Coordinates of C-alpha atoms in Angstrom, one line a residue:
Chain E
M141 CA -73.2 -68.9 110.2
K142 CA -70.0 -70.4 111.8
Y143 CA -71.4 -73.9 112.2
W144 CA -72.3 -74.2 108.5
Q145 CA -68.6 -74.8 107.9
T146 CA -68.7 -77.7 110.4
Y147 CA -71.7 -79.2 108.7
Q148 CA -70.0 -79.0 105.3
N149 CA -66.8 -80.5 106.7
A150 CA -68.8 -83.4 108.2
V151 CA -70.6 -84.1 104.8
T152 CA -67.3 -83.9 102.9
T153 CA -65.6 -86.2 105.4
T154 CA -68.5 -88.7 105.1
F155 CA -68.1 -88.8 101.3
A156 CA -64.3 -88.6 101.4
Y157 CA -64.2 -91.8 103.4
R158 CA -66.4 -93.6 100.9
G159 CA -65.1 -96.9 102.1
N160 CA -66.6 -96.3 105.6
L161 CA -69.9 -95.3 104.0
V162 CA -70.0 -98.5 101.8
L163 CA -69.0 -100.7 104.8
H164 CA -71.7 -99.2 107.0
L165 CA -74.3 -99.8 104.3
L166 CA -73.0 -103.4 103.8
T167 CA -73.2 -104.1 107.6
V168 CA -76.7 -102.6 107.7
G169 CA -77.6 -104.8 104.7
L170 CA -76.3 -107.8 106.7
N171 CA -78.5 -106.8 109.7
I172 CA -81.5 -106.4 107.5
L173 CA -80.9 -109.8 105.8
M174 CA -80.6 -111.5 109.2
A175 CA -83.8 -109.9 110.7
C176 CA -85.8 -110.5 107.5
F177 CA -84.8 -114.2 107.2
M178 CA -85.4 -114.7 110.9
W179 CA -88.9 -113.2 110.7
L180 CA -89.7 -115.1 107.4
A181 CA -88.8 -118.3 109.3
V182 CA -91.1 -117.3 112.2
Y183 CA -94.0 -116.6 109.8
R184 CA -93.4 -119.9 108.0
F185 CA -93.4 -122.0 111.1
S186 CA -96.1 -120.1 113.0
G187 CA -98.4 -121.2 110.2
S188 CA -99.9 -117.7 110.0
D189 CA -99.6 -114.8 107.4
N190 CA -100.3 -112.3 110.0
I191 CA -98.5 -111.7 113.3
A192 CA -100.2 -109.1 115.5
G193 CA -101.9 -107.5 112.5
I194 CA -98.6 -107.3 110.5
G195 CA -98.2 -109.3 107.3
A196 CA -94.8 -110.8 106.2
N197 CA -94.3 -108.2 103.4
Q198 CA -95.1 -105.3 105.7
M199 CA -92.6 -106.7 108.2
I200 CA -89.9 -106.8 105.6
V201 CA -90.5 -103.1 104.6
Y202 CA -90.6 -102.2 108.3
L203 CA -87.3 -103.9 109.0
I204 CA -85.6 -102.2 106.0
V205 CA -86.8 -98.7 107.0
V206 CA -86.0 -99.1 110.7
N207 CA -82.5 -100.3 109.9
V208 CA -81.9 -97.2 107.7
L209 CA -83.1 -95.1 110.7
A210 CA -80.5 -96.8 112.9
L211 CA -77.9 -95.3 110.6
I212 CA -79.3 -91.8 111.0
F213 CA -79.4 -92.1 114.8
S214 CA -75.7 -93.0 115.4
A215 CA -73.8 -93.0 118.7
N216 CA -70.7 -91.3 117.2
P217 CA -70.7 -88.2 119.6
I218 CA -69.9 -90.6 122.5
F219 CA -66.7 -91.8 121.0
T220 CA -65.7 -88.3 119.7
L221 CA -66.0 -86.8 123.2
S222 CA -64.4 -89.8 124.8
S223 CA -61.4 -89.5 122.6
L224 CA -61.1 -85.7 123.3
I225 CA -61.3 -86.3 127.1
R226 CA -58.9 -89.2 127.1
S227 CA -56.3 -87.3 125.2
G228 CA -56.9 -84.1 127.2
N229 CA -57.6 -82.3 123.9
L230 CA -61.1 -81.2 125.0
S231 CA -59.4 -78.1 126.4
V232 CA -58.5 -77.1 122.8
M233 CA -62.2 -77.2 121.9
L234 CA -63.2 -75.3 125.0
L235 CA -60.8 -72.4 124.1
R236 CA -62.4 -71.9 120.7
P237 CA -65.2 -69.3 120.4
I238 CA -67.8 -72.0 119.8
N239 CA -70.4 -74.1 121.7
Y240 CA -69.1 -77.7 121.8
F241 CA -72.6 -79.2 121.6
R242 CA -73.7 -77.0 118.7
Q243 CA -70.7 -77.9 116.8
S244 CA -71.2 -81.6 117.7
F245 CA -74.8 -81.3 116.5
W246 CA -73.8 -80.0 113.0
T247 CA -71.2 -82.7 112.7
Y248 CA -73.8 -85.3 113.7
L249 CA -76.2 -83.9 111.1
G250 CA -73.5 -83.8 108.4
Q251 CA -72.6 -87.4 109.0
A252 CA -76.2 -88.5 108.8
T253 CA -77.0 -86.4 105.7
P254 CA -76.7 -89.2 103.1
Y255 CA -79.1 -91.4 105.2
L256 CA -81.5 -88.5 105.8
V257 CA -81.6 -87.9 102.1
V258 CA -82.6 -91.6 101.6
Y259 CA -85.2 -91.4 104.3
G260 CA -86.5 -88.1 102.9
L261 CA -86.7 -89.6 99.4
A262 CA -88.6 -92.6 100.7
I263 CA -91.1 -90.3 102.5
G264 CA -91.5 -88.2 99.3
L265 CA -91.8 -91.0 96.8
V266 CA -93.3 -94.0 98.7
S267 CA -94.9 -92.8 101.9
P268 CA -98.6 -92.1 102.0
I269 CA -97.9 -89.1 104.4
F270 CA -98.6 -86.5 101.7
H271 CA -102.1 -87.9 101.1
Q272 CA -103.2 -87.1 104.6
G273 CA -103.3 -83.3 104.5
W274 CA -100.9 -80.5 105.3
V275 CA -101.5 -80.6 109.1
Y276 CA -100.3 -84.2 109.1
V277 CA -97.3 -83.3 106.8
L278 CA -96.3 -80.5 109.1
G279 CA -96.8 -82.6 112.2
S280 CA -94.6 -85.3 110.6
L281 CA -91.8 -82.9 109.9
L282 CA -92.1 -81.6 113.5
L283 CA -91.9 -85.1 114.8
L284 CA -88.9 -85.9 112.7
G285 CA -87.1 -82.7 113.8
V286 CA -87.9 -83.0 117.5
T287 CA -87.0 -86.6 117.6
Y288 CA -83.7 -86.0 115.8
G289 CA -82.8 -83.2 118.3
M290 CA -84.0 -85.3 121.2
Y291 CA -81.8 -88.3 120.2
F292 CA -78.8 -86.1 119.7
L293 CA -79.2 -84.7 123.2
L294 CA -79.7 -88.2 124.6
I295 CA -76.5 -89.5 123.0
S296 CA -74.6 -86.3 124.1
L297 CA -75.8 -86.9 127.6
I298 CA -74.6 -90.5 127.5
S299 CA -71.3 -89.2 126.0
L300 CA -70.7 -87.3 129.3
T301 CA -70.0 -90.6 131.0
S302 CA -66.6 -90.3 129.3
F303 CA -65.6 -87.9 132.1
W304 CA -65.7 -90.8 134.5
L305 CA -65.2 -93.9 132.3
I306 CA -61.8 -94.7 130.8
Q307 CA -63.2 -97.1 128.1
V308 CA -66.5 -96.4 126.4
W309 CA -66.4 -99.1 123.7
P310 CA -68.7 -101.4 125.6
L311 CA -71.4 -98.7 125.1
R312 CA -71.5 -99.4 121.4
P313 CA -72.9 -102.9 121.5
V314 CA -75.2 -101.9 124.3
L315 CA -76.7 -98.9 122.4
S316 CA -77.0 -101.1 119.3
A317 CA -78.8 -103.7 121.4
L318 CA -81.0 -101.1 123.0
F319 CA -82.0 -99.8 119.6
L320 CA -82.5 -103.3 118.5
L321 CA -84.9 -104.1 121.3
L322 CA -86.4 -100.9 122.6
G323 CA -86.1 -99.1 119.2
G324 CA -88.1 -101.8 117.4
Q325 CA -85.2 -102.7 115.1
A326 CA -85.5 -106.4 115.8
F327 CA -89.3 -106.4 115.6
P328 CA -92.2 -103.8 115.7
L329 CA -93.0 -103.1 119.3
Q330 CA -96.7 -103.3 118.3
I331 CA -96.4 -107.1 118.4
L332 CA -95.8 -107.0 122.2
P333 CA -98.8 -107.5 124.6
H334 CA -101.0 -104.5 125.2
A335 CA -99.5 -104.0 128.7
W336 CA -96.1 -103.3 127.1
Q337 CA -97.3 -100.7 124.6
W338 CA -95.9 -97.9 126.7
L339 CA -92.5 -99.0 125.5
T340 CA -93.4 -97.3 122.1
L341 CA -92.8 -94.0 123.8
N342 CA -89.2 -94.6 125.0
P343 CA -86.6 -92.4 123.2
F344 CA -85.2 -95.3 121.1
A345 CA -88.7 -96.3 120.0
L346 CA -89.5 -92.7 119.0
A347 CA -86.4 -92.7 116.8
G348 CA -86.8 -96.2 115.3
N349 CA -90.3 -97.7 115.7
Q350 CA -92.4 -94.5 115.5
L351 CA -90.6 -92.8 112.6
T352 CA -90.8 -96.1 110.7
L353 CA -94.5 -96.3 111.3
L354 CA -94.7 -92.6 110.2
L355 CA -93.1 -93.4 106.9
L356 CA -95.3 -96.4 106.3
G357 CA -98.4 -94.2 107.0
K358 CA -99.3 -96.4 110.1
L359 CA -99.4 -93.5 112.6
S360 CA -102.7 -91.9 113.2
Q361 CA -103.1 -88.2 113.8
S362 CA -103.5 -88.7 117.6
Q363 CA -100.5 -91.1 117.7
L364 CA -98.5 -88.5 115.8
W365 CA -99.2 -85.8 118.4
L366 CA -98.6 -88.1 121.3
A367 CA -95.2 -89.1 119.9
T368 CA -94.3 -85.5 119.2
G369 CA -95.3 -84.4 122.7
T370 CA -93.4 -87.3 124.3
A371 CA -90.3 -86.5 122.1
V372 CA -90.5 -82.8 123.4
G373 CA -90.6 -84.1 127.0
W374 CA -87.6 -86.3 126.5
L375 CA -85.8 -83.5 124.7
L376 CA -86.3 -81.1 127.6
L377 CA -85.3 -83.7 130.2
A378 CA -82.1 -84.5 128.2
A379 CA -81.3 -80.8 127.8
V380 CA -81.6 -80.1 131.5
L381 CA -79.6 -83.2 132.5
L382 CA -76.9 -82.4 129.9
K383 CA -76.4 -79.0 131.5
I384 CA -76.1 -80.4 135.0
V385 CA -73.9 -83.3 134.2
W386 CA -71.6 -81.2 131.9
R387 CA -70.9 -78.8 134.7
R388 CA -70.0 -81.7 137.0
G389 CA -67.9 -83.5 134.4
I390 CA -65.9 -80.4 133.3
R391 CA -64.8 -80.0 136.9
S392 CA -63.2 -83.4 136.9
F393 CA -61.6 -82.9 133.5
E394 CA -57.8 -82.5 133.3
G395 CA -56.7 -81.0 130.0
V396 CA -53.5 -80.6 128.1
G397 CA -51.9 -77.7 126.3
G398 CA -53.7 -74.3 125.9
Chain J
M183 CA -43.5 -116.0 127.0
G184 CA -45.6 -117.5 129.9
K185 CA -43.9 -115.4 132.4
I186 CA -44.3 -112.2 130.3
Y187 CA -48.0 -113.1 129.8
R188 CA -48.5 -113.5 133.6
V189 CA -47.0 -110.0 134.1
L190 CA -49.3 -108.5 131.4
V191 CA -52.3 -110.2 133.0
S192 CA -51.4 -108.8 136.4
Q193 CA -50.9 -105.3 134.9
S194 CA -54.4 -105.7 133.3
L195 CA -55.8 -106.7 136.7
A196 CA -54.2 -103.7 138.4
E197 CA -55.6 -101.4 135.7
T198 CA -59.1 -102.9 136.2
L199 CA -58.9 -102.4 139.9
S200 CA -57.8 -98.8 139.4
Y201 CA -60.8 -98.1 137.2
R202 CA -63.4 -100.0 139.2
L203 CA -66.4 -97.9 137.9
T204 CA -65.5 -98.5 134.3
A205 CA -64.9 -102.2 134.9
S206 CA -68.3 -102.5 136.8
L207 CA -70.2 -100.7 134.0
T208 CA -68.5 -102.8 131.3
A209 CA -69.6 -106.0 133.1
I210 CA -73.2 -104.7 133.5
F211 CA -73.3 -103.6 129.8
G212 CA -72.2 -107.1 128.8
V213 CA -74.9 -108.8 130.9
M214 CA -77.5 -106.4 129.4
F215 CA -76.5 -107.3 125.9
Y216 CA -76.9 -111.0 126.6
L217 CA -80.3 -110.4 128.2
I218 CA -81.5 -108.4 125.2
E219 CA -80.5 -111.2 122.9
L220 CA -82.5 -113.6 125.2
V221 CA -85.6 -111.4 125.1
T222 CA -85.5 -111.1 121.3
G223 CA -85.3 -114.9 121.0
G224 CA -88.2 -115.2 123.5
V225 CA -90.3 -112.9 121.1
Y226 CA -89.4 -115.1 118.1
F227 CA -90.5 -118.3 119.9
S228 CA -93.6 -116.8 121.3
F229 CA -95.2 -117.2 117.9
T230 CA -93.9 -120.7 117.2
T231 CA -92.5 -123.6 119.2
S232 CA -90.0 -124.7 116.6
I233 CA -88.0 -123.0 113.7
Y234 CA -86.4 -125.4 111.2
G235 CA -86.4 -128.0 114.0
W236 CA -84.8 -125.6 116.5
T237 CA -86.7 -125.3 119.8
F238 CA -86.3 -122.3 122.2
L239 CA -83.7 -124.4 124.2
D240 CA -81.7 -125.0 121.0
Y241 CA -81.9 -121.4 120.2
L242 CA -80.8 -120.5 123.7
N243 CA -77.9 -122.9 123.3
L244 CA -77.0 -121.2 120.0
I245 CA -77.0 -117.6 121.3
T246 CA -75.3 -118.6 124.6
T247 CA -72.6 -120.4 122.8
A248 CA -72.2 -117.4 120.4
S249 CA -72.0 -115.1 123.4
L250 CA -69.5 -117.4 125.1
V251 CA -67.2 -117.4 122.1
S252 CA -67.5 -113.7 121.7
Y253 CA -66.9 -112.9 125.4
A254 CA -63.9 -115.2 125.5
Y255 CA -62.4 -113.3 122.6
Q256 CA -63.2 -110.0 124.4
F257 CA -61.7 -111.2 127.6
L258 CA -58.5 -112.4 126.0
F259 CA -57.8 -110.0 123.1
V260 CA -60.2 -107.1 122.6
A261 CA -58.3 -104.6 124.8
A262 CA -55.1 -105.3 122.9
H263 CA -56.8 -105.0 119.5
E264 CA -58.5 -101.7 120.6
D265 CA -55.1 -100.2 121.2
L266 CA -53.2 -101.7 118.3
T267 CA -54.6 -99.6 115.5
D268 CA -53.7 -96.4 117.4
Q269 CA -50.2 -97.6 118.2
I270 CA -49.6 -98.5 114.5
L271 CA -50.9 -95.2 113.2
S272 CA -49.1 -93.1 115.8
G273 CA -45.8 -95.0 115.3
N274 CA -45.5 -96.2 118.9
L275 CA -44.6 -99.9 118.3
D276 CA -40.9 -99.3 118.9
Y277 CA -40.9 -100.3 122.6
S278 CA -42.3 -103.8 121.8
L279 CA -40.2 -104.2 118.6
L280 CA -37.0 -103.6 120.6
R281 CA -37.9 -106.3 123.1
P282 CA -36.6 -109.9 122.7
V283 CA -40.1 -111.2 122.3
N284 CA -42.4 -112.2 119.4
S285 CA -44.1 -108.8 118.6
Y286 CA -47.2 -110.5 117.0
W287 CA -48.1 -112.4 120.2
F288 CA -46.8 -109.6 122.5
H289 CA -49.3 -107.2 121.0
A290 CA -52.1 -109.8 120.6
C291 CA -51.8 -110.6 124.3
Y292 CA -50.9 -107.1 125.6
R293 CA -53.9 -106.8 127.8
V294 CA -56.8 -108.9 129.0
D295 CA -60.2 -107.3 129.6
F296 CA -61.2 -108.4 133.1
P297 CA -64.7 -106.9 133.0
S298 CA -65.6 -109.3 130.1
L299 CA -64.7 -112.1 132.5
V300 CA -67.9 -111.4 134.4
T301 CA -70.1 -111.9 131.3
L302 CA -67.9 -114.8 130.2
L303 CA -68.5 -116.6 133.5
L304 CA -72.2 -115.8 133.4
T305 CA -72.7 -117.2 129.9
A306 CA -70.5 -120.2 130.8
G307 CA -72.7 -120.9 133.8
I308 CA -75.9 -120.7 131.7
E309 CA -74.3 -122.9 129.0
I310 CA -73.3 -125.5 131.6
G311 CA -77.0 -125.6 132.6
I312 CA -78.1 -126.0 129.0
L313 CA -75.6 -128.8 128.4
L314 CA -76.7 -130.6 131.5
K315 CA -80.2 -130.6 130.1
L316 CA -79.1 -131.6 126.6
Q317 CA -76.7 -134.3 128.0
P318 CA -74.1 -134.6 125.3
T319 CA -71.9 -137.7 125.4
P320 CA -68.3 -137.1 126.7
L321 CA -67.0 -137.2 123.1
N322 CA -69.6 -134.7 121.9
L323 CA -68.8 -132.5 124.9
L324 CA -65.1 -132.6 123.8
G325 CA -66.2 -131.6 120.3
Y326 CA -68.2 -128.8 121.8
L327 CA -65.3 -127.4 123.7
L328 CA -63.0 -127.8 120.7
A329 CA -65.5 -125.9 118.6
V330 CA -65.6 -123.1 121.1
I331 CA -61.8 -122.8 121.2
I332 CA -61.7 -122.8 117.4
G333 CA -64.4 -120.1 117.5
V334 CA -62.4 -117.8 119.7
A335 CA -59.3 -118.3 117.5
F336 CA -61.4 -117.6 114.4
I337 CA -62.7 -114.3 115.8
F338 CA -59.2 -113.4 117.0
A339 CA -57.8 -114.1 113.5
L340 CA -60.5 -112.0 111.7
N341 CA -59.9 -109.1 114.1
Q342 CA -56.2 -109.4 113.9
I343 CA -56.3 -109.2 110.1
V344 CA -58.6 -106.2 110.2
V345 CA -56.6 -104.3 112.8
T346 CA -53.2 -105.0 111.1
L347 CA -54.6 -103.4 107.9
A348 CA -53.8 -100.1 109.7
F349 CA -50.2 -100.5 108.4
W350 CA -51.6 -99.9 104.9
V351 CA -55.1 -98.2 105.3
D352 CA -55.8 -95.2 107.4
G353 CA -59.3 -93.9 108.2
L354 CA -61.3 -97.0 107.2
T355 CA -62.6 -97.2 110.8
A356 CA -65.8 -99.0 109.8
L357 CA -63.7 -102.0 108.9
N358 CA -63.0 -102.7 112.6
G359 CA -66.7 -103.3 113.3
V360 CA -67.1 -105.8 110.4
P361 CA -66.0 -109.0 112.3
E362 CA -68.4 -108.1 115.2
D363 CA -71.3 -107.5 112.8
L364 CA -70.5 -110.7 110.9
M365 CA -70.5 -112.7 114.1
S366 CA -73.8 -111.1 115.4
A367 CA -75.5 -111.9 112.1
S368 CA -74.2 -115.4 112.4
A369 CA -75.8 -116.0 115.9
R370 CA -78.9 -117.4 114.2
P371 CA -79.7 -120.9 113.0
A372 CA -78.0 -121.4 109.6
K373 CA -81.1 -122.8 108.0
I374 CA -83.0 -119.5 108.1
Y375 CA -80.7 -118.3 105.3
P376 CA -81.0 -119.2 101.6
R377 CA -78.8 -122.0 100.5
L378 CA -76.2 -119.8 98.8
I379 CA -75.7 -117.6 101.9
Q380 CA -75.5 -120.8 104.0
Q381 CA -72.8 -122.3 101.8
V382 CA -70.7 -119.1 101.8
F383 CA -70.8 -118.6 105.6
L384 CA -70.5 -122.3 106.4
W385 CA -67.6 -123.0 104.1
L386 CA -65.9 -119.9 102.6
I387 CA -65.9 -117.6 105.7
P388 CA -67.3 -120.1 108.2
S389 CA -68.8 -117.6 110.7
L390 CA -72.2 -119.5 110.7
A391 CA -70.3 -122.7 111.3
I392 CA -68.5 -121.1 114.3
T393 CA -71.9 -120.5 116.0
N394 CA -73.9 -123.5 114.7
V395 CA -71.4 -126.3 115.0
P396 CA -71.0 -126.2 118.8
A397 CA -74.8 -126.2 119.2
Q398 CA -74.9 -129.4 117.0
F399 CA -72.3 -131.1 119.3
G400 CA -74.3 -130.1 122.3
H401 CA -77.2 -131.9 120.7
N402 CA -75.2 -135.1 120.0
H403 CA -75.0 -134.4 116.3
P404 CA -71.3 -134.3 115.5
T405 CA -70.3 -132.8 112.2
W406 CA -67.2 -132.8 110.0
L407 CA -67.6 -129.0 109.7
L408 CA -65.5 -128.8 112.9
L409 CA -62.5 -130.0 111.0
W410 CA -63.1 -127.5 108.2
M411 CA -63.5 -124.7 110.8
G412 CA -60.1 -125.7 112.3
I413 CA -58.4 -125.7 108.9
V414 CA -59.8 -122.3 107.9
T415 CA -58.9 -120.8 111.3
V416 CA -55.3 -122.1 111.1
A417 CA -55.1 -120.6 107.6
L418 CA -56.5 -117.2 108.8
L419 CA -54.0 -117.2 111.7
A420 CA -51.2 -117.9 109.2
V421 CA -52.5 -115.0 107.0
S422 CA -52.6 -112.7 110.0
Y423 CA -49.0 -113.6 111.0
V424 CA -47.7 -113.0 107.5
E425 CA -49.7 -109.8 107.3
W426 CA -48.1 -108.6 110.6
Q427 CA -44.5 -109.4 109.3
R428 CA -45.2 -107.6 106.0
G429 CA -46.9 -104.7 107.9
L430 CA -43.8 -104.2 110.1
L431 CA -41.8 -103.5 106.9
K432 CA -44.3 -100.7 106.2
Y433 CA -44.1 -99.4 109.7
V434 CA -42.9 -95.8 110.3
S435 CA -41.7 -94.9 113.8
A436 CA -42.6 -91.7 115.5
N437 CA -39.4 -91.7 117.6

């Protein structure tokens, strides 16, 4: 399997640049601290132990898990493709007997492996998922897999803006902010009024909010299937758009060498 | 230097006008980011009217000031910092080193990011509205403006130190995001943090002071922390300048 080597390289690179790994974990720790202390202050001054059915301790666990998930769902493919397009070196990739997006996916998976292991261990050791029967366990794995693929395709689709944008760095804070708000990283979307609950099915929420609730055992069987179905829908939409936009983008690309 | 800076600014403007789509989207993304911060604050304050004595208006003042400082840094320096690491690593500094200019300032001011000007003006407009409501005295208003200027210099110095590390360290890309993460974690009332964290980030690395002190001045509560922020910022600028000079000794040209 030719992409296995790509995956291994990505894992090796992640561990080779241990400084980057440590710094990422430190900054995530900083974000978790900020969110936890802010919410503890809100609990304290609201005079209630319970906000929209969520206790202060549950909120802390939620914030820790959702922030780890934010590491798994990174935006790195955007900046990799942007760099290849800007330098004109995408042509080198196109000449190779590989599919660019398949290679990019295995790199994405390799980079996220340390965090996926942490999430997997948390599911195996702490989560009540395994007490809910094998159908639920298989459904959970399916949701995790489909959501991961869906988010990768979404980020890849966004990365295609590099064909037309010279600078893509402003996308980084925006995607962080979208994950923060729409993904439920700043607060569980369940605390929003009922009229806004449809937000829990947006792609960022599926990756952040729903997978966190899954780990915490707060997702009912029907919610699990609804989330999986929606993730499949987003995945198909992203795949179709990716194909269309890639064709248009590649026409406007000017390469070097080769 | 003033004449050179005017030329660099006009080159930046020409680039921005050449890449209008990029510039427009950058501006829209900036506005979106501010709006998201605003909504998050709205959610916090939907459960309580006050947090450690901070009302929603105070909180709004805090995040708007933090955004103002951040966007002013982005407008003035981020484009130059984005390029500098690559130029150091690829050995392309020769053209500026040969020029009869101060290379530290030349590279720091190499480009301005015009799209950030849109978000800078937007947050400045909102902040003017907030200050009109809070009605600081002229002296406190002066303190506020000084705190904002020191804030911009502080973020510049932090980023300059991190970017210049490329002379010695290659591949530690996550380091470039640390100042940004530090400042976004600091865009909250200092009092939400435990005392130890407060002391570290108010006095040792005064990122919390950078965001909280201007808000205090806007509220007519002047504080001596402003003076400390100024001292630390000048020290960091001096460190970044020495680091640049030492880094040039390590520089290897590609030509």
